[in-house]
Structure formats: structure tokens, C-alpha cells
């Protein structure tokens, strides 16, 4: 077993019972209506934490924001081939109203 939750939380734990109730009565469709705050399990998503290498540590400076914007664009260009089928970032991202959801991306509008 490799799921951390299954390894360290008892099968009859109250949290698991309550989550099952929520999942049964309030189902979600994360492929088209994704919101991280609605997740009831860890799922398969990625968080990227960026820090500044500059001496002032200002992550919101124009230099840092430009580098973050470039990094973000590199991530969006990632493609993968699985079983002979090509997938792009847009194919695999979590979506809300048919648009990829990236927390904090609006900060890059200032870059």
C-alpha cells in the first residue's frame, strides 16, 4: 500500500466515515468544475512554491515576477506521450468553466 492516508489512518476513523458521507451526498466533477477548496482527498495536483534569490528577498519585484512568468510559460508548454497519445498541459490541467485553474497566476499580470 502506498497511499499515506491508508497507511496511517485507521479504516474505521471518524474522518473517513464523514468524508464518505460528503462524497456520497455532495459529488463533484473535478474535470470541469475544479476548486481546490472542494477536494475531499489529496488527489493528483501540484503546488509550486517560488522564492527569491535576490538579496532583498522581494518576490513581487518586476525581476522575480518576470522569471516566474517565464517559468509558468515553460510549465504550460510541457507535453507528454502516453500509450501513443500526446497530451498537453491544457489537456491535463484542472478546469473551472473550461479554463485551467492556477492559483496565484493573476499576480503575473503585473510582470
mmCIF file of N, CA and C in Angstrom:
data_model
loop_
_atom_site.group_PDB
_atom_site.id
_atom_site.type_symbol
_atom_site.label_atom_id
_atom_site.label_comp_id
_atom_site.label_asym_id
_atom_site.label_seq_id
_atom_site.Cartn_x
_atom_site.Cartn_y
_atom_site.Cartn_z
ATOM 1 N N UNK A 1 0.854 -1.189 0.000
ATOM 2 C CA UNK A 1 0.000 0.000 0.000
ATOM 3 C C UNK A 1 0.885 1.233 0.000
ATOM 4 N N UNK A 2 0.579 2.205 -0.864
ATOM 5 C CA UNK A 2 1.416 3.394 -0.951
ATOM 6 C C UNK A 2 0.687 4.687 -0.575
ATOM 7 N N UNK A 3 -0.618 4.635 -0.402
ATOM 8 C CA UNK A 3 -1.346 5.841 -0.020
ATOM 9 C C UNK A 3 -1.080 6.150 1.452
ATOM 10 N N UNK A 4 -0.572 7.325 1.707
ATOM 11 C CA UNK A 4 -0.236 7.721 3.078
ATOM 12 C C UNK A 4 -1.458 7.612 3.981
ATOM 13 N N UNK A 5 -2.571 8.046 3.460
ATOM 14 C CA UNK A 5 -3.800 8.034 4.251
ATOM 15 C C UNK A 5 -4.178 6.622 4.699
ATOM 16 N N UNK A 6 -4.061 5.669 3.804
ATOM 17 C CA UNK A 6 -4.409 4.292 4.149
ATOM 18 C C UNK A 6 -3.392 3.668 5.099
ATOM 19 N N UNK A 7 -2.164 4.145 5.029
ATOM 20 C CA UNK A 7 -1.126 3.595 5.898
ATOM 21 C C UNK A 7 -1.234 4.091 7.343
ATOM 22 N N UNK A 8 -1.675 5.345 7.518
ATOM 23 C CA UNK A 8 -1.594 5.953 8.840
ATOM 24 C C UNK A 8 -2.922 6.300 9.508
ATOM 25 N N UNK A 9 -4.026 6.147 8.799
ATOM 26 C CA UNK A 9 -5.334 6.462 9.388
ATOM 27 C C UNK A 9 -6.137 5.173 9.493
ATOM 28 N N UNK A 10 -6.641 4.859 10.679
ATOM 29 C CA UNK A 10 -7.412 3.618 10.852
ATOM 30 C C UNK A 10 -8.611 3.560 9.898
ATOM 31 N N UNK A 11 -8.921 2.377 9.425
ATOM 32 C CA UNK A 11 -10.027 2.187 8.495
ATOM 33 C C UNK A 11 -11.358 2.689 9.055
ATOM 34 N N UNK A 12 -11.564 2.563 10.354
ATOM 35 C CA UNK A 12 -12.842 2.972 10.950
ATOM 36 C C UNK A 12 -12.777 4.372 11.554
ATOM 37 N N UNK A 13 -11.819 5.180 11.142
ATOM 38 C CA UNK A 13 -11.683 6.537 11.684
ATOM 39 C C UNK A 13 -12.899 7.383 11.312
ATOM 40 N N UNK A 14 -13.285 8.250 12.222
ATOM 41 C CA UNK A 14 -14.449 9.118 12.015
ATOM 42 C C UNK A 14 -14.270 9.982 10.762
ATOM 43 N N UNK A 15 -13.063 10.457 10.520
ATOM 44 C CA UNK A 15 -12.808 11.306 9.356
ATOM 45 C C UNK A 15 -13.144 10.584 8.052
ATOM 46 N N UNK A 16 -12.818 9.303 7.966
ATOM 47 C CA UNK A 16 -13.114 8.544 6.750
ATOM 48 C C UNK A 16 -14.618 8.358 6.572
ATOM 49 N N UNK A 17 -15.317 8.114 7.659
ATOM 50 C CA UNK A 17 -16.775 7.964 7.603
ATOM 51 C C UNK A 17 -17.430 9.260 7.150
ATOM 52 N N UNK A 18 -16.969 10.376 7.721
ATOM 53 C CA UNK A 18 -17.554 11.671 7.358
ATOM 54 C C UNK A 18 -17.227 12.051 5.916
ATOM 55 N N UNK A 19 -16.016 11.747 5.474
ATOM 56 C CA UNK A 19 -15.665 12.041 4.084
ATOM 57 C C UNK A 19 -16.537 11.225 3.138
ATOM 58 N N UNK A 20 -16.746 9.958 3.435
ATOM 59 C CA UNK A 20 -17.591 9.115 2.589
ATOM 60 C C UNK A 20 -18.998 9.697 2.482
ATOM 61 N N UNK A 21 -19.518 10.213 3.600
ATOM 62 C CA UNK A 21 -20.847 10.839 3.601
ATOM 63 C C UNK A 21 -20.857 12.062 2.669
ATOM 64 N N UNK A 22 -19.844 12.916 2.787
ATOM 65 C CA UNK A 22 -19.762 14.118 1.960
ATOM 66 C C UNK A 22 -19.644 13.740 0.486
ATOM 67 N N UNK A 23 -18.806 12.759 0.177
ATOM 68 C CA UNK A 23 -18.636 12.347 -1.211
ATOM 69 C C UNK A 23 -19.915 11.771 -1.799
ATOM 70 N N UNK A 24 -20.667 11.050 -0.991
ATOM 71 C CA UNK A 24 -21.914 10.455 -1.472
ATOM 72 C C UNK A 24 -22.993 11.514 -1.696
ATOM 73 N N UNK A 25 -23.113 12.460 -0.776
ATOM 74 C CA UNK A 25 -24.205 13.434 -0.831
ATOM 75 C C UNK A 25 -23.876 14.721 -1.580
ATOM 76 N N UNK A 26 -22.603 14.994 -1.779
ATOM 77 C CA UNK A 26 -22.183 16.215 -2.471
ATOM 78 C C UNK A 26 -21.107 15.893 -3.513
ATOM 79 N N UNK A 27 -21.441 15.104 -4.523
ATOM 80 C CA UNK A 27 -20.432 14.708 -5.515
ATOM 81 C C UNK A 27 -19.925 15.908 -6.312
ATOM 82 N N UNK A 28 -18.673 15.829 -6.735
ATOM 83 C CA UNK A 28 -18.090 16.884 -7.557
ATOM 84 C C UNK A 28 -17.564 16.288 -8.853
ATOM 85 N N UNK A 29 -17.400 17.146 -9.840
ATOM 86 C CA UNK A 29 -16.805 16.747 -11.110
ATOM 87 C C UNK A 29 -15.572 17.622 -11.302
ATOM 88 N N UNK A 30 -14.431 17.138 -10.848
ATOM 89 C CA UNK A 30 -13.217 17.943 -10.889
ATOM 90 C C UNK A 30 -12.645 18.117 -12.287
ATOM 91 N N UNK A 31 -13.121 17.362 -13.264
ATOM 92 C CA UNK A 31 -12.592 17.518 -14.614
ATOM 93 C C UNK A 31 -13.118 18.778 -15.293
ATOM 94 N N UNK A 32 -14.260 19.304 -14.845
ATOM 95 C CA UNK A 32 -14.789 20.531 -15.441
ATOM 96 C C UNK A 32 -15.100 21.601 -14.404
ATOM 97 N N UNK A 33 -15.244 21.233 -13.144
ATOM 98 C CA UNK A 33 -15.639 22.181 -12.104
ATOM 99 C C UNK A 33 -14.668 22.132 -10.933
ATOM 100 N N UNK A 34 -13.391 22.264 -11.211
ATOM 101 C CA UNK A 34 -12.380 22.099 -10.179
ATOM 102 C C UNK A 34 -12.258 23.327 -9.290
ATOM 103 N N UNK A 35 -12.238 23.084 -7.994
ATOM 104 C CA UNK A 35 -11.882 24.082 -6.994
ATOM 105 C C UNK A 35 -11.128 23.335 -5.907
ATOM 106 N N UNK A 36 -9.900 23.763 -5.647
ATOM 107 C CA UNK A 36 -9.066 23.054 -4.679
ATOM 108 C C UNK A 36 -9.719 23.005 -3.308
ATOM 109 N N UNK A 37 -10.486 24.013 -2.959
ATOM 110 C CA UNK A 37 -11.111 24.048 -1.640
ATOM 111 C C UNK A 37 -12.218 23.012 -1.490
ATOM 112 N N UNK A 38 -12.667 22.423 -2.594
ATOM 113 C CA UNK A 38 -13.720 21.410 -2.528
ATOM 114 C C UNK A 38 -13.175 19.991 -2.495
ATOM 115 N N UNK A 39 -11.862 19.827 -2.541
ATOM 116 C CA UNK A 39 -11.280 18.490 -2.541
ATOM 117 C C UNK A 39 -11.530 17.775 -1.219
ATOM 118 N N UNK A 40 -11.904 16.527 -1.308
ATOM 119 C CA UNK A 40 -12.068 15.720 -0.094
ATOM 120 C C UNK A 40 -10.934 14.716 0.056
ATOM 121 N N UNK A 41 -10.073 14.632 -0.956
ATOM 122 C CA UNK A 41 -8.868 13.797 -0.896
ATOM 123 C C UNK A 41 -7.715 14.623 -1.454
ATOM 124 N N UNK A 42 -6.522 14.136 -1.285
ATOM 125 C CA UNK A 42 -5.361 14.874 -1.762
ATOM 126 C C UNK A 42 -5.311 14.946 -3.275
ATOM 127 N N UNK A 43 -5.770 13.942 -3.952
ATOM 128 C CA UNK A 43 -5.805 13.968 -5.402
ATOM 129 C C UNK A 43 -4.427 14.052 -6.024
ATOM 130 N N UNK A 44 -4.405 14.357 -7.305
ATOM 131 C CA UNK A 44 -3.152 14.460 -8.044
ATOM 132 C C UNK A 44 -2.987 15.880 -8.543
ATOM 133 N N UNK A 45 -2.527 16.737 -7.693
ATOM 134 C CA UNK A 45 -2.258 18.084 -8.135
ATOM 135 C C UNK A 45 -0.913 18.521 -7.615
ATOM 136 N N UNK A 46 -0.422 19.574 -8.191
ATOM 137 C CA UNK A 46 0.923 20.022 -7.890
ATOM 138 C C UNK A 46 0.889 21.459 -7.411
ATOM 139 N N UNK A 47 1.701 21.738 -6.425
ATOM 140 C CA UNK A 47 1.907 23.113 -5.973
ATOM 141 C C UNK A 47 3.364 23.462 -6.213
ATOM 142 N N UNK A 48 3.576 24.657 -6.696
ATOM 143 C CA UNK A 48 4.940 25.139 -6.906
ATOM 144 C C UNK A 48 5.132 26.340 -5.996
ATOM 145 N N UNK A 49 6.162 26.285 -5.176
ATOM 146 C CA UNK A 49 6.481 27.396 -4.278
ATOM 147 C C UNK A 49 7.750 28.043 -4.804
ATOM 148 N N UNK A 50 7.676 29.339 -5.018
ATOM 149 C CA UNK A 50 8.799 30.071 -5.587
ATOM 150 C C UNK A 50 9.339 31.036 -4.545
ATOM 151 N N UNK A 51 10.661 31.076 -4.424
ATOM 152 C CA UNK A 51 11.306 32.031 -3.515
ATOM 153 C C UNK A 51 12.289 32.873 -4.313
ATOM 154 N N UNK A 52 12.619 34.022 -3.772
ATOM 155 C CA UNK A 52 13.535 34.942 -4.431
ATOM 156 C C UNK A 52 14.981 34.622 -4.064
ATOM 157 N N UNK A 53 15.868 34.701 -5.052
ATOM 158 C CA UNK A 53 17.298 34.567 -4.804
ATOM 159 C C UNK A 53 17.947 35.930 -4.586
ATOM 160 N N UNK A 54 17.200 36.988 -4.826
ATOM 161 C CA UNK A 54 17.751 38.328 -4.697
ATOM 162 C C UNK A 54 17.999 38.672 -3.236
ATOM 163 N N UNK A 55 18.941 39.558 -3.002
ATOM 164 C CA UNK A 55 19.314 39.900 -1.628
ATOM 165 C C UNK A 55 18.178 40.562 -0.850
ATOM 166 N N UNK A 56 17.304 41.272 -1.556
ATOM 167 C CA UNK A 56 16.194 41.919 -0.835
ATOM 168 C C UNK A 56 15.040 40.961 -0.564
ATOM 169 N N UNK A 57 15.041 39.786 -1.203
ATOM 170 C CA UNK A 57 14.013 38.779 -0.969
ATOM 171 C C UNK A 57 12.635 39.146 -1.482
ATOM 172 N N UNK A 58 12.531 40.176 -2.307
ATOM 173 C CA UNK A 58 11.235 40.664 -2.778
ATOM 174 C C UNK A 58 10.738 39.821 -3.947
ATOM 175 N N UNK A 59 9.838 38.914 -3.662
ATOM 176 C CA UNK A 59 9.288 38.027 -4.683
ATOM 177 C C UNK A 59 8.336 38.764 -5.626
ATOM 178 N N UNK A 60 7.849 39.944 -5.199
ATOM 179 C CA UNK A 60 6.900 40.706 -6.014
ATOM 180 C C UNK A 60 7.579 41.761 -6.876
ATOM 181 N N UNK A 61 8.899 41.792 -6.877
ATOM 182 C CA UNK A 61 9.626 42.729 -7.736
ATOM 183 C C UNK A 61 9.493 42.326 -9.189
ATOM 184 N N UNK A 62 9.688 43.288 -10.077
ATOM 185 C CA UNK A 62 9.479 43.016 -11.505
ATOM 186 C C UNK A 62 10.427 41.933 -12.039
ATOM 187 N N UNK A 63 11.654 41.877 -11.530
ATOM 188 C CA UNK A 63 12.599 40.850 -11.983
ATOM 189 C C UNK A 63 12.099 39.455 -11.628
ATOM 190 N N UNK A 64 11.673 39.298 -10.376
ATOM 191 C CA UNK A 64 11.172 37.982 -9.942
ATOM 192 C C UNK A 64 9.896 37.611 -10.680
ATOM 193 N N UNK A 65 8.981 38.551 -10.804
ATOM 194 C CA UNK A 65 7.721 38.241 -11.484
ATOM 195 C C UNK A 65 7.954 37.852 -12.935
ATOM 196 N N UNK A 66 8.921 38.485 -13.587
ATOM 197 C CA UNK A 66 9.227 38.128 -14.976
ATOM 198 C C UNK A 66 9.784 36.705 -15.054
ATOM 199 N N UNK A 67 10.631 36.329 -14.107
ATOM 200 C CA UNK A 67 11.169 34.962 -14.097
ATOM 201 C C UNK A 67 10.073 33.946 -13.792
ATOM 202 N N UNK A 68 9.187 34.276 -12.869
ATOM 203 C CA UNK A 68 8.068 33.382 -12.537
ATOM 204 C C UNK A 68 7.155 33.221 -13.755
ATOM 205 N N UNK A 69 6.903 34.328 -14.451
ATOM 206 C CA UNK A 69 6.062 34.278 -15.652
ATOM 207 C C UNK A 69 6.696 33.373 -16.709
ATOM 208 N N UNK A 70 7.995 33.478 -16.884
ATOM 209 C CA UNK A 70 8.708 32.628 -17.835
ATOM 210 C C UNK A 70 8.611 31.159 -17.426
ATOM 211 N N UNK A 71 8.803 30.884 -16.144
ATOM 212 C CA UNK A 71 8.688 29.525 -15.621
ATOM 213 C C UNK A 71 7.272 28.981 -15.840
ATOM 214 N N UNK A 72 6.275 29.798 -15.583
ATOM 215 C CA UNK A 72 4.879 29.416 -15.776
ATOM 216 C C UNK A 72 4.618 29.054 -17.245
ATOM 217 N N UNK A 73 5.167 29.828 -18.156
ATOM 218 C CA UNK A 73 5.003 29.545 -19.586
ATOM 219 C C UNK A 73 5.693 28.237 -19.961
ATOM 220 N N UNK A 74 6.864 27.982 -19.366
ATOM 221 C CA UNK A 74 7.561 26.709 -19.614
ATOM 222 C C UNK A 74 6.708 25.526 -19.164
ATOM 223 N N UNK A 75 6.086 25.653 -18.007
ATOM 224 C CA UNK A 75 5.222 24.584 -17.493
ATOM 225 C C UNK A 75 4.064 24.334 -18.457
ATOM 226 N N UNK A 76 3.484 25.395 -18.976
ATOM 227 C CA UNK A 76 2.338 25.264 -19.874
ATOM 228 C C UNK A 76 2.705 24.666 -21.226
ATOM 229 N N UNK A 77 4.003 24.663 -21.557
ATOM 230 C CA UNK A 77 4.458 24.062 -22.814
ATOM 231 C C UNK A 77 4.774 22.577 -22.674
ATOM 232 N N UNK A 78 4.708 22.050 -21.473
ATOM 233 C CA UNK A 78 5.026 20.641 -21.253
ATOM 234 C C UNK A 78 4.037 19.756 -22.010
ATOM 235 N N UNK A 79 4.573 18.725 -22.648
ATOM 236 C CA UNK A 79 3.749 17.749 -23.339
ATOM 237 C C UNK A 79 4.221 16.360 -22.950
ATOM 238 N N UNK A 80 3.319 15.419 -23.004
ATOM 239 C CA UNK A 80 3.667 14.039 -22.652
ATOM 240 C C UNK A 80 2.968 13.094 -23.610
ATOM 241 N N UNK A 81 3.624 11.964 -23.876
ATOM 242 C CA UNK A 81 3.026 10.930 -24.698
ATOM 243 C C UNK A 81 2.771 9.717 -23.815
ATOM 244 N N UNK A 82 1.528 9.267 -23.805
ATOM 245 C CA UNK A 82 1.149 8.099 -23.021
ATOM 246 C C UNK A 82 0.401 7.151 -23.940
ATOM 247 N N UNK A 83 0.922 5.948 -24.064
ATOM 248 C CA UNK A 83 0.310 4.915 -24.916
ATOM 249 C C UNK A 83 0.035 5.426 -26.325
ATOM 250 N N UNK A 84 0.979 6.170 -26.873
ATOM 251 C CA UNK A 84 0.850 6.648 -28.242
ATOM 252 C C UNK A 84 -0.010 7.886 -28.413
ATOM 253 N N UNK A 85 -0.554 8.420 -27.340
ATOM 254 C CA UNK A 85 -1.385 9.622 -27.432
ATOM 255 C C UNK A 85 -0.641 10.784 -26.786
ATOM 256 N N UNK A 86 -0.645 11.936 -27.460
ATOM 257 C CA UNK A 86 0.020 13.125 -26.953
ATOM 258 C C UNK A 86 -0.932 13.960 -26.112
ATOM 259 N N UNK A 87 -0.419 14.432 -24.991
ATOM 260 C CA UNK A 87 -1.197 15.279 -24.084
ATOM 261 C C UNK A 87 -0.443 16.575 -23.845
ATOM 262 N N UNK A 88 -1.176 17.667 -23.821
ATOM 263 C CA UNK A 88 -0.580 18.958 -23.498
ATOM 264 C C UNK A 88 -1.012 19.350 -22.079
ATOM 265 N N UNK A 89 -0.424 20.397 -21.604
ATOM 266 C CA UNK A 89 -0.800 20.921 -20.291
ATOM 267 C C UNK A 89 -2.313 21.190 -20.244
ATOM 268 N N UNK A 90 -2.827 21.803 -21.291
ATOM 269 C CA UNK A 90 -4.259 22.144 -21.330
ATOM 270 C C UNK A 90 -5.154 20.910 -21.291
ATOM 271 N N UNK A 91 -4.654 19.785 -21.765
ATOM 272 C CA UNK A 91 -5.427 18.544 -21.721
ATOM 273 C C UNK A 91 -5.524 17.997 -20.290
ATOM 274 N N UNK A 92 -4.510 18.253 -19.479
ATOM 275 C CA UNK A 92 -4.399 17.608 -18.174
ATOM 276 C C UNK A 92 -4.673 18.515 -16.978
ATOM 277 N N UNK A 93 -4.763 19.802 -17.188
ATOM 278 C CA UNK A 93 -4.943 20.720 -16.062
ATOM 279 C C UNK A 93 -6.346 20.598 -15.449
ATOM 280 N N UNK A 94 -6.456 21.026 -14.205
ATOM 281 C CA UNK A 94 -7.763 21.065 -13.544
ATOM 282 C C UNK A 94 -8.509 22.287 -14.046
ATOM 283 N N UNK A 95 -9.782 22.099 -14.363
ATOM 284 C CA UNK A 95 -10.525 23.180 -15.008
ATOM 285 C C UNK A 95 -11.736 23.643 -14.202
ATOM 286 N N UNK A 96 -12.063 24.909 -14.371
ATOM 287 C CA UNK A 96 -13.298 25.502 -13.887
ATOM 288 C C UNK A 96 -13.822 26.343 -15.040
ATOM 289 N N UNK A 97 -15.062 26.099 -15.455
ATOM 290 C CA UNK A 97 -15.641 26.777 -16.617
ATOM 291 C C UNK A 97 -14.737 26.652 -17.842
ATOM 292 N N UNK A 98 -14.217 25.454 -18.050
ATOM 293 C CA UNK A 98 -13.400 25.113 -19.210
ATOM 294 C C UNK A 98 -12.044 25.825 -19.253
ATOM 295 N N UNK A 99 -11.629 26.453 -18.157
ATOM 296 C CA UNK A 99 -10.332 27.125 -18.111
ATOM 297 C C UNK A 99 -9.460 26.507 -17.029
ATOM 298 N N UNK A 100 -8.175 26.347 -17.333
ATOM 299 C CA UNK A 100 -7.231 25.799 -16.356
ATOM 300 C C UNK A 100 -7.184 26.693 -15.129
ATOM 301 N N UNK A 101 -7.165 26.062 -13.974
ATOM 302 C CA UNK A 101 -7.132 26.796 -12.711
ATOM 303 C C UNK A 101 -5.718 26.798 -12.146
ATOM 304 N N UNK A 102 -5.165 27.982 -12.022
ATOM 305 C CA UNK A 102 -3.831 28.139 -11.471
ATOM 306 C C UNK A 102 -3.910 29.204 -10.390
ATOM 307 N N UNK A 103 -3.772 28.774 -9.155
ATOM 308 C CA UNK A 103 -3.851 29.694 -8.035
ATOM 309 C C UNK A 103 -2.682 30.670 -8.080
ATOM 310 N N UNK A 104 -2.965 31.962 -7.987
ATOM 311 C CA UNK A 104 -1.922 32.979 -7.948
ATOM 312 C C UNK A 104 -1.464 33.472 -9.297
ATOM 313 N N UNK A 105 -1.966 32.899 -10.373
ATOM 314 C CA UNK A 105 -1.498 33.302 -11.710
ATOM 315 C C UNK A 105 -1.845 34.754 -12.013
ATOM 316 N N UNK A 106 -2.897 35.277 -11.427
ATOM 317 C CA UNK A 106 -3.271 36.658 -11.692
ATOM 318 C C UNK A 106 -2.186 37.648 -11.274
ATOM 319 N N UNK A 107 -1.316 37.267 -10.339
ATOM 320 C CA UNK A 107 -0.203 38.144 -9.971
ATOM 321 C C UNK A 107 0.739 38.383 -11.147
ATOM 322 N N UNK A 108 0.794 37.443 -12.061
ATOM 323 C CA UNK A 108 1.720 37.557 -13.181
ATOM 324 C C UNK A 108 1.263 38.584 -14.206
ATOM 325 N N UNK A 109 0.040 39.063 -14.095
ATOM 326 C CA UNK A 109 -0.435 40.115 -14.999
ATOM 327 C C UNK A 109 0.363 41.395 -14.799
ATOM 328 N N UNK A 110 1.046 41.519 -13.674
ATOM 329 C CA UNK A 110 1.825 42.714 -13.385
ATOM 330 C C UNK A 110 3.266 42.586 -13.852
ATOM 331 N N UNK A 111 3.645 41.413 -14.329
ATOM 332 C CA UNK A 111 5.047 41.183 -14.727
ATOM 333 C C UNK A 111 5.390 41.945 -15.996
#
